[in-house]
Structures are given as C-alpha cells and as structure tokens.
Short mmCIF file of C-alpha atoms in Angstrom, two decimals:
data_model
loop_
_atom_site.label_atom_id
_atom_site.label_comp_id
_atom_site.label_asym_id
_atom_site.label_seq_id
_atom_site.Cartn_x
_atom_site.Cartn_y
_atom_site.Cartn_z
CA UNK A 1 241.51 125.18 46.37
CA UNK A 2 243.23 122.22 47.70
CA UNK A 3 242.19 118.92 45.83
CA UNK A 4 243.44 115.54 45.98
CA UNK A 5 244.90 114.16 42.60
CA UNK A 6 242.60 112.20 39.97
CA UNK A 7 239.71 112.91 37.98
CA UNK A 8 237.23 110.22 39.83
CA UNK A 9 239.11 109.35 43.35
CA UNK A 10 237.66 106.37 44.80
CA UNK A 11 237.79 106.12 48.90
CA UNK A 12 240.42 108.81 48.42
CA UNK A 13 240.11 110.30 52.17
CA UNK A 14 241.29 108.52 55.40
CA UNK A 15 240.88 109.21 58.87
CA UNK A 16 244.60 110.33 58.84
CA UNK A 17 244.33 112.49 55.64
CA UNK A 18 241.42 114.53 56.99
CA UNK A 19 243.12 115.16 60.24
CA UNK A 20 246.12 116.97 58.60
CA UNK A 21 243.87 118.95 56.16
CA UNK A 22 243.65 122.55 57.18
CA UNK A 23 243.76 124.41 54.08
CA UNK A 24 240.46 125.96 53.38
CA UNK A 25 238.97 124.12 50.04
CA UNK A 26 236.87 121.12 48.93
CA UNK A 27 238.41 117.78 48.91
CA UNK A 28 236.95 114.71 47.03
CA UNK A 29 236.60 111.24 48.47
CA UNK A 30 235.07 109.89 45.40
CA UNK A 31 231.42 109.18 43.64
CA UNK A 32 230.36 112.82 44.65
CA UNK A 33 231.55 113.23 48.23
CA UNK A 34 233.79 115.76 49.39
CA UNK A 35 234.96 117.08 52.62
CA UNK A 36 234.89 120.92 53.08
CA UNK A 37 237.16 122.85 55.14
CA UNK A 38 235.70 126.12 55.76
CA UNK A 39 238.33 129.33 56.37
CA UNK A 40 237.54 128.91 60.14
CA UNK A 41 238.77 125.44 60.06
CA UNK A 42 235.57 123.99 60.65
CA UNK A 43 234.92 120.61 58.52
CA UNK A 44 231.86 119.34 56.73
CA UNK A 45 230.51 117.10 54.69
CA UNK A 46 229.12 117.78 51.10
CA UNK A 47 227.54 115.31 48.58
CA UNK A 48 227.41 116.56 44.73
CA UNK A 49 224.43 114.37 42.70
CA UNK A 50 222.14 114.68 40.08
CA UNK A 51 218.58 115.15 41.03
CA UNK A 52 215.95 114.75 38.35
CA UNK A 53 218.47 115.93 35.83
CA UNK A 54 219.61 118.72 37.83
CA UNK A 55 223.04 118.79 39.86
CA UNK A 56 222.58 119.75 43.49
CA UNK A 57 224.91 119.97 46.55
CA UNK A 58 223.79 118.19 49.46
CA UNK A 59 225.06 119.00 53.13
CA UNK A 60 225.60 115.53 55.28
CA UNK A 61 226.54 117.30 58.44
CA UNK A 62 229.88 118.49 60.35
CA UNK A 63 232.98 115.54 60.57
CA UNK A 64 232.72 116.13 64.48
CA UNK A 65 229.22 114.52 64.15
CA UNK A 66 229.31 112.32 60.86
CA UNK A 67 232.33 110.00 60.57
CA UNK A 68 233.89 109.20 57.22
CA UNK A 69 232.40 105.93 56.90
CA UNK A 70 228.80 107.37 57.94
CA UNK A 71 229.42 110.17 55.27
CA UNK A 72 230.02 107.28 52.70
CA UNK A 73 227.10 105.54 53.87
CA UNK A 74 224.71 108.37 53.57
CA UNK A 75 226.22 109.45 50.04
CA UNK A 76 225.66 106.09 49.09
CA UNK A 77 222.15 105.72 50.11
CA UNK A 78 221.16 109.30 48.68
CA UNK A 79 222.73 108.32 45.32
CA UNK A 80 220.49 105.34 44.75
CA UNK A 81 217.52 107.41 45.65
CA UNK A 82 218.46 110.01 42.98
CA UNK A 83 218.88 107.27 40.45
CA UNK A 84 215.68 106.02 41.29
CA UNK A 85 213.88 109.48 40.45
CA UNK A 86 213.60 110.67 43.92
CA UNK A 87 214.49 113.93 45.38
CA UNK A 88 216.25 113.26 48.66
CA UNK A 89 216.93 116.95 48.99
CA UNK A 90 213.30 117.66 49.27
CA UNK A 91 212.88 114.49 51.69
CA UNK A 92 215.60 115.93 53.85
CA UNK A 93 213.85 119.48 54.08
CA UNK A 94 210.74 117.33 54.77
CA UNK A 95 211.92 115.60 57.62
CA UNK A 96 213.07 118.84 59.04
CA UNK A 97 209.81 120.69 59.21
CA UNK A 98 208.22 121.44 62.43
CA UNK A 99 204.64 119.79 62.14
CA UNK A 100 201.87 121.32 64.47
CA UNK A 101 199.82 119.35 66.42
CA UNK A 102 195.77 119.27 65.73
CA UNK A 103 195.10 121.51 68.50
CA UNK A 104 197.73 124.16 67.37
CA UNK A 105 196.29 123.68 63.59
CA UNK A 106 192.93 124.05 64.93
CA UNK A 107 193.74 127.20 66.70
CA UNK A 108 195.52 128.67 63.88
CA UNK A 109 192.28 127.74 61.65
CA UNK A 110 190.09 129.43 64.24
CA UNK A 111 192.06 132.70 64.42
CA UNK A 112 191.91 133.11 60.64
CA UNK A 113 188.38 132.64 60.30
CA UNK A 114 187.30 134.59 63.00
CA UNK A 115 188.54 137.68 61.49
CA UNK A 116 185.68 137.36 59.01
CA UNK A 117 182.89 135.87 61.07
CA UNK A 118 180.91 138.54 63.04
CA UNK A 119 178.76 135.89 65.03
CA UNK A 120 180.52 136.04 68.44
CA UNK A 121 178.29 132.86 69.60
CA UNK A 122 179.39 130.86 66.69
CA UNK A 123 183.34 132.05 66.84
CA UNK A 124 183.15 130.71 70.45
CA UNK A 125 181.41 127.72 69.72
CA UNK A 126 183.35 126.80 66.79
CA UNK A 127 186.77 126.32 69.05
CA UNK A 128 184.65 125.03 72.19
CA UNK A 129 183.35 121.73 70.29
CA UNK A 130 186.77 120.89 69.32
CA UNK A 131 188.33 121.94 72.68
CA UNK A 132 185.59 119.37 74.48
CA UNK A 133 185.44 116.46 71.99
CA UNK A 134 188.40 116.53 69.80
CA UNK A 135 191.38 117.69 71.60
CA UNK A 136 191.34 115.28 74.40
CA UNK A 137 191.71 112.68 71.85
CA UNK A 138 193.74 113.97 69.00
CA UNK A 139 194.71 117.48 70.30
CA UNK A 140 198.25 116.48 71.16
CA UNK A 141 198.84 114.09 67.87
CA UNK A 142 200.77 115.94 64.95
CA UNK A 143 198.63 116.98 62.01
CA UNK A 144 200.17 114.68 59.46
CA UNK A 145 199.87 111.65 61.41
CA UNK A 146 196.08 111.20 62.35
CA UNK A 147 194.01 109.00 60.03
CA UNK A 148 190.65 107.98 59.94
CA UNK A 149 190.74 106.00 62.87
CA UNK A 150 191.50 108.70 65.14
CA UNK A 151 188.79 110.87 63.63
CA UNK A 152 186.18 107.77 64.48
CA UNK A 153 187.61 107.66 68.18
CA UNK A 154 186.21 111.51 68.26
CA UNK A 155 182.93 110.92 66.78
CA UNK A 156 181.89 107.49 67.94
CA UNK A 157 180.88 108.41 71.95
CA UNK A 158 178.51 111.55 70.22
CA UNK A 159 177.42 110.28 67.21
CA UNK A 160 173.91 108.62 68.45
CA UNK A 161 173.83 110.72 71.75
CA UNK A 162 174.40 114.02 70.23
CA UNK A 163 173.84 113.76 66.53
CA UNK A 164 173.97 117.53 65.64
CA UNK A 165 176.89 118.42 67.67
CA UNK A 166 178.60 115.45 65.94
CA UNK A 167 177.77 116.60 62.50
CA UNK A 168 179.27 120.03 63.45
CA UNK A 169 182.45 118.73 65.30
CA UNK A 170 183.16 116.58 62.01
CA UNK A 171 182.69 119.57 59.74
CA UNK A 172 185.02 121.34 61.84
CA UNK A 173 187.61 118.72 61.95
CA UNK A 174 187.44 118.77 58.25
CA UNK A 175 188.05 122.17 57.83
CA UNK A 176 191.16 121.88 60.02
CA UNK A 177 192.77 119.07 58.00
CA UNK A 178 191.72 121.25 54.64
CA UNK A 179 193.88 123.87 55.97
CA UNK A 180 196.65 121.56 56.76
CA UNK A 181 196.67 120.46 53.40
CA UNK A 182 196.84 123.62 51.78
CA UNK A 183 199.50 124.66 54.03
CA UNK A 184 201.74 121.37 53.32
CA UNK A 185 201.31 119.77 56.55
CA UNK A 186 199.40 117.04 54.90
CA UNK A 187 199.14 114.84 51.60
CA UNK A 188 196.34 112.76 50.23
CA UNK A 189 192.71 112.31 51.16
CA UNK A 190 190.98 114.28 54.10
CA UNK A 191 190.72 111.40 56.74
CA UNK A 192 187.32 112.65 57.61
CA UNK A 193 185.85 111.49 54.39
CA UNK A 194 185.86 107.66 55.25
CA UNK A 195 184.64 108.35 58.51
CA UNK A 196 181.21 107.63 58.18
CA UNK A 197 181.63 104.11 57.00
CA UNK A 198 182.84 103.36 60.51
CA UNK A 199 179.79 104.99 62.32
CA UNK A 200 176.46 103.39 63.02
CA UNK A 201 173.21 104.59 60.86
CA UNK A 202 171.56 107.69 62.98
CA UNK A 203 168.37 106.00 61.64
CA UNK A 204 166.11 107.74 64.45
CA UNK A 205 167.83 110.92 63.91
CA UNK A 206 167.50 111.10 60.19
CA UNK A 207 163.44 112.09 61.05
CA UNK A 208 164.57 114.86 63.22
CA UNK A 209 167.80 116.32 61.25
CA UNK A 210 166.54 116.39 57.40
CA UNK A 211 168.88 118.90 56.24
CA UNK A 212 172.19 117.95 54.57
CA UNK A 213 175.40 119.71 56.04
CA UNK A 214 176.07 122.53 53.83
CA UNK A 215 179.57 121.44 53.09
CA UNK A 216 178.08 118.27 51.54
CA UNK A 217 175.60 120.45 49.45
CA UNK A 218 178.22 120.83 46.49
CA UNK A 219 178.96 117.14 46.22
CA UNK A 220 175.48 116.61 46.26
CA UNK A 221 174.93 118.82 43.11
CA UNK A 222 177.55 116.68 41.21
CA UNK A 223 175.81 113.45 41.90
CA UNK A 224 172.19 114.87 41.48
CA UNK A 225 173.48 116.05 37.79
CA UNK A 226 175.10 112.67 37.07
CA UNK A 227 171.84 110.47 38.45
CA UNK A 228 169.24 108.84 36.22
CA UNK A 229 166.43 111.15 36.79
CA UNK A 230 164.98 112.98 34.15
CA UNK A 231 166.44 116.48 33.04
CA UNK A 232 163.50 118.68 33.94
CA UNK A 233 163.23 117.51 37.62
CA UNK A 234 167.11 117.58 38.13
CA UNK A 235 167.22 121.26 36.55
CA UNK A 236 164.11 122.32 38.88
CA UNK A 237 166.00 120.67 41.69
CA UNK A 238 168.94 122.57 41.27
CA UNK A 239 167.12 125.78 40.81
CA UNK A 240 165.40 125.24 44.11
CA UNK A 241 168.91 124.79 45.98
CA UNK A 242 170.74 127.74 44.35
CA UNK A 243 167.44 130.09 45.02
CA UNK A 244 166.88 128.61 48.59
CA UNK A 245 163.07 128.53 47.53
CA UNK A 246 160.40 126.34 48.67
CA UNK A 247 159.27 123.55 46.61
CA UNK A 248 155.92 124.70 45.52
CA UNK A 249 157.32 128.12 44.82
CA UNK A 250 159.66 126.26 42.58
CA UNK A 251 157.49 123.57 40.59
CA UNK A 252 154.82 125.89 40.07
CA UNK A 253 156.84 128.99 38.21
CA UNK A 254 156.03 130.05 35.21
CA UNK A 255 158.45 131.26 32.28
CA UNK A 256 156.55 135.01 32.60
CA UNK A 257 157.97 135.53 36.40
CA UNK A 258 161.59 135.57 35.15
CA UNK A 259 163.30 138.63 33.88
CA UNK A 260 166.68 137.25 32.87
CA UNK A 261 168.31 140.59 31.73
CA UNK A 262 167.40 142.13 35.29
CA UNK A 263 168.44 138.86 36.74
CA UNK A 264 165.49 138.76 38.88
CA UNK A 265 162.59 136.08 39.65
CA UNK A 266 159.48 137.50 40.96
CA UNK A 267 157.21 135.05 42.72
CA UNK A 268 153.33 136.61 42.70
CA UNK A 269 151.88 136.88 46.57
CA UNK A 270 149.30 134.47 45.81
CA UNK A 271 151.99 131.64 45.30
CA UNK A 272 154.18 132.78 48.81
CA UNK A 273 153.53 131.29 52.27
CA UNK A 274 153.61 135.02 53.44
CA UNK A 275 151.25 136.12 50.63
CA UNK A 276 153.78 138.96 49.99
CA UNK A 277 155.42 139.31 46.42
CA UNK A 278 158.98 138.05 46.74
CA UNK A 279 161.91 138.86 44.52
CA UNK A 280 164.72 136.48 44.12
CA UNK A 281 168.16 137.75 42.75
CA UNK A 282 169.08 135.16 40.20
CA UNK A 283 172.84 133.93 39.71
CA UNK A 284 174.41 133.11 36.72
CA UNK A 285 173.96 129.23 37.19
CA UNK A 286 170.40 129.93 37.99
CA UNK A 287 169.93 131.79 34.58
CA UNK A 288 171.28 128.77 32.65
CA UNK A 289 168.97 126.57 34.12
CA UNK A 290 166.07 128.49 33.17
CA UNK A 291 166.95 129.12 30.01
CA UNK A 292 167.47 125.07 29.32
CA UNK A 293 164.21 124.80 31.10
CA UNK A 294 162.57 127.16 28.65
CA UNK A 295 163.12 124.43 25.91
CA UNK A 296 160.60 122.26 27.76
CA UNK A 297 158.29 124.72 28.84
CA UNK A 298 154.94 125.28 26.76
CA UNK A 299 153.15 128.30 25.94
CA UNK A 300 151.54 129.81 29.05
CA UNK A 301 152.49 126.79 30.92
CA UNK A 302 154.83 126.04 33.45
CA UNK A 303 158.63 126.39 33.62
CA UNK A 304 158.88 122.68 35.06
CA UNK A 305 156.01 121.06 33.18
CA UNK A 306 154.82 117.69 34.35
CA UNK A 307 154.58 114.61 32.22
CA UNK A 308 150.95 115.70 31.47
CA UNK A 309 150.31 118.72 29.36
CA UNK A 310 149.49 121.82 31.06
CA UNK A 311 150.31 120.37 34.61
CA UNK A 312 153.72 120.87 36.79
CA UNK A 313 155.92 118.40 38.21
CA UNK A 314 154.37 116.30 41.02
CA UNK A 315 155.17 117.89 44.64
CA UNK A 316 156.84 114.24 45.34
CA UNK A 317 159.22 114.49 42.50
CA UNK A 318 162.27 115.95 44.77
CA UNK A 319 161.45 113.29 47.70
CA UNK A 320 161.84 110.36 44.90
CA UNK A 321 165.15 111.88 43.69
CA UNK A 322 166.48 111.90 47.38
CA UNK A 323 165.01 108.26 47.76
CA UNK A 324 166.82 106.94 44.60
CA UNK A 325 169.94 108.18 46.06
CA UNK A 326 169.15 106.47 49.55
CA UNK A 327 169.54 109.95 51.22
CA UNK A 328 167.32 110.41 54.46
CA UNK A 329 166.88 114.38 53.79
CA UNK A 330 164.17 116.41 52.23
CA UNK A 331 164.10 118.85 49.42
CA UNK A 332 163.05 121.62 52.24
CA UNK A 333 165.94 120.80 54.07
CA UNK A 334 168.19 122.18 51.69
CA UNK A 335 167.00 125.75 53.01
CA UNK A 336 168.19 124.87 56.20
CA UNK A 337 171.27 123.82 54.55
CA UNK A 338 171.40 127.41 53.49
CA UNK A 339 170.86 129.04 56.41
CA UNK A 340 173.38 127.17 58.28
CA UNK A 341 176.13 128.20 55.68
CA UNK A 342 174.90 131.46 56.03
CA UNK A 343 175.50 131.72 59.43
CA UNK A 344 178.49 130.01 59.73
CA UNK A 345 181.08 131.15 56.66
CA UNK A 346 179.18 134.78 55.87
CA UNK A 347 179.20 138.10 57.66
CA UNK A 348 175.43 138.89 56.11
CA UNK A 349 173.25 139.97 58.78
CA UNK A 350 170.54 137.57 59.87
CA UNK A 351 167.64 139.82 58.65
CA UNK A 352 169.11 139.53 55.09
CA UNK A 353 169.30 135.37 55.31
CA UNK A 354 165.92 135.67 56.55
CA UNK A 355 164.82 137.72 54.06
CA UNK A 356 166.26 135.57 51.27
CA UNK A 357 164.22 132.61 52.80
CA UNK A 358 160.96 134.76 52.16
CA UNK A 359 160.55 134.52 55.98
CA UNK A 360 158.13 136.84 57.64
CA UNK A 361 159.08 139.36 60.23
CA UNK A 362 158.21 138.25 63.54
CA UNK A 363 158.39 141.56 65.34
CA UNK A 364 155.02 143.49 64.19
CA UNK A 365 156.59 147.03 65.04
CA UNK A 366 159.85 146.33 62.99
CA UNK A 367 157.69 144.64 60.23
CA UNK A 368 155.43 147.88 60.13
CA UNK A 369 158.74 149.96 59.28
CA UNK A 370 160.64 147.22 56.86
CA UNK A 371 159.99 148.94 53.63
CA UNK A 372 162.57 147.52 51.41
CA UNK A 373 163.45 143.79 50.82
CA UNK A 374 167.50 144.00 51.04
CA UNK A 375 167.60 143.12 47.36
CA UNK A 376 170.94 144.49 47.02
CA UNK A 377 172.43 142.78 49.78
CA UNK A 378 170.64 139.47 49.02
CA UNK A 379 172.08 139.53 45.60
CA UNK A 380 175.57 139.43 47.15
CA UNK A 381 174.45 136.58 49.56
CA UNK A 382 173.15 134.20 46.74
CA UNK A 383 176.27 135.03 44.55
CA UNK A 384 178.40 133.77 47.57
CA UNK A 385 176.09 130.81 47.78
CA UNK A 386 176.34 130.11 44.25
CA UNK A 387 180.41 130.23 44.96
CA UNK A 388 179.86 127.74 47.62
CA UNK A 389 177.65 125.19 45.45
CA UNK A 390 179.81 125.23 42.44
CA UNK A 391 183.39 124.89 43.99
CA UNK A 392 185.15 121.48 43.63
CA UNK A 393 183.47 119.30 46.07
CA UNK A 394 185.09 117.69 49.08
CA UNK A 395 183.71 114.38 49.07
CA UNK A 396 182.22 113.30 52.35
CA UNK A 397 180.35 110.30 52.89
CA UNK A 398 176.23 110.37 53.98
CA UNK A 399 175.26 108.89 56.89
#
C-alpha cells in the first residue's frame, strides 16, 4: 500500500501529487487525513480520529466532490468536535436520517394501533380528527421540528368551541410525538406538555366535562400521593380510581367485604345503585391499599373511617381534595376516564366494561338471560387499568 514518507506529515498532499496518484492505497496528508485510492481508481477522503476514547474512521466524500482544501477544513472541524467530547460520526448519521412529516408519523401510529383496536368507529375517528384539525396546520412539517407553538395553532381554533374534540385531538397528537421519541425521531419533552399554558380556561365547559382525560390520570395519582391531604382520604381516593367504583361504594366499605386471598371485593346489594351484589376483582395495588387502610379501621367499623369514631369519611372528601389541587373535575368523573380508556385502548367488549362499572343492563331480554358477571374478563380489564395507572406518567398540563 502506497504511503508518503514521514511519521507525522503536515499538508503532505498537493493537487499535483493527488493527480498522479494511481496505485491503490492510503496516502496521508497529516493530522489523520488520508486520500484513499480504490482498486477501481476512484479517490476519496478518509479521516482517522479518536471519538470518546475510541479510534474511528470517518468518510469525508469523493475527491470529485470534495477538494483538498475542503477536506482539510472538514477534518479540522471534526477533530475539534471530537476533542470537545462530541461524536461527529453520530451527528453525521443523524443528519442523513430521513425524518417523517407529522402526517406520515400519525398514519404510522394509526396503522400500528388499529391492529389492536376492535372498535371500528374509534379506529376511523382517531385518524379523522387529526386529518381535519392537525394535518392542515402541521401535517407537512417534519416531526422533529414541531414545537409547542405549532400544537397551539392546531388547538386554539377549537379549544372553546369544540372542547371535547380539542381534548381528543390533543391526546392523539401527544401519542404521535411519543411514538416519534421512542423511534428516535425526536429528543426532549413532548411539545403537547406545555400547550395548556397558552390556551384559555374552559370555565364554562368544566361543568360539563368533569372527567379527567385518561392519559392524565397516572400523573394525577402521583400528585395525589404527594399532596398534603390526610393519608386515609388519599388511600380511599386511589382505591376508588383503581376499582372504578362510586364514591358511596368506596367510603362505606367495611373490612369484611374484602377477601384478599381470593383478590375480590364483594359490595352488598343494599349499597349498590342497581340493588344487586357486585363482585370487584382486586389488583395488587388495591390489595396493598386495603392492607394499609386496615391499620386505621376499627373493629366492625369502616375501612376508611372518618374523624369521628364509628363514622365513615365524608362524601365531600374527594371533592375537597380535587379543589385543593385546583382541578375542575369530580371523583365520579374518574369512572368516565376509565370508560374512555377502556374504549380507546383495550380490546375488551362493551358489556365487560359496563359490568365493571356496575351498570344495569338496559335491554330487559338480555338482562333476563345474563347469569354470570364476566368476572374473569373483568379481572383482565382491571389488571390492564392498573398497568395504565401505575405507568411512568406523561405530565400533561391541566386546563
């Protein structure tokens, strides 16, 4: 292999020398820069440098496209970057990567998710809302170049006029950016996270939309546990959310209703709105809450006792917690959050979800033939719900 003489050459090559080099090999110019002559006769530049303690070879392009002066300038730039601890090779690969537009990314997410969704209406609505409201504004933008102000431009026109639609659009845009980050197309925070600060308060709509979006419930639980509310109230509230029960069903619960070995909570008929006994499958986190609450309950009393002996928690306790956290939602609204989550993210049939919520079967004929309570399927559903609730939360601002 042909090489120029000298251990440490400095600008050893010249345009004339390069022109006459025909023997295949590697020819040093100095400071790690080489001209490589391939067996085919093609000539290209190669830079040898140490990146984060590891020796690497980096191509700088063909001689026909990169002159000697350009090659030296590039070599100097990359050497400086490497000395500062940067990785010019990784930066070069990143620059060459083809980034999808938001529209292309959304279509990919939709295609991936619809395989798991069985609700045809939801499958179509998911992409239709983005097509109508997001694509005209950010559809053609590269996914890595979209920021919070761009998302704000999508949501602002419909935030007050179509609050429910706007909420769903926001959730779906957030899902697309989550996919982009996981796929290596974005870095940093999800741009949806800061958009709430630029949107007006939905003061009138809060009364009509009292459920927290299900994507925000995991973060709510983190904040609930860290709040200054008393422990017994926080335990009761978390159990209510985990089991999708009504306020009265939770605060009036007695220790004898729970079989922790079988992982079941049996609410007697007289305490149910439907006046039918309701069996609730208990997930692991619910069992831990019940075990902890047992330390506060009195013999024959309530699992979640109030301040006065023999009395349960006030039925206003959860509302007080929500007000202290400055949230315009209700405890009952978490049942709606659960229902939305089940419909949009699981494959569970509607009747399983309705039975988990202890809703009466409206069709009298169906009700007459319905003997079981779908307990096994409901246990699977509640385990999925627990996984959703205990995930690392994606912090989204509350409106």
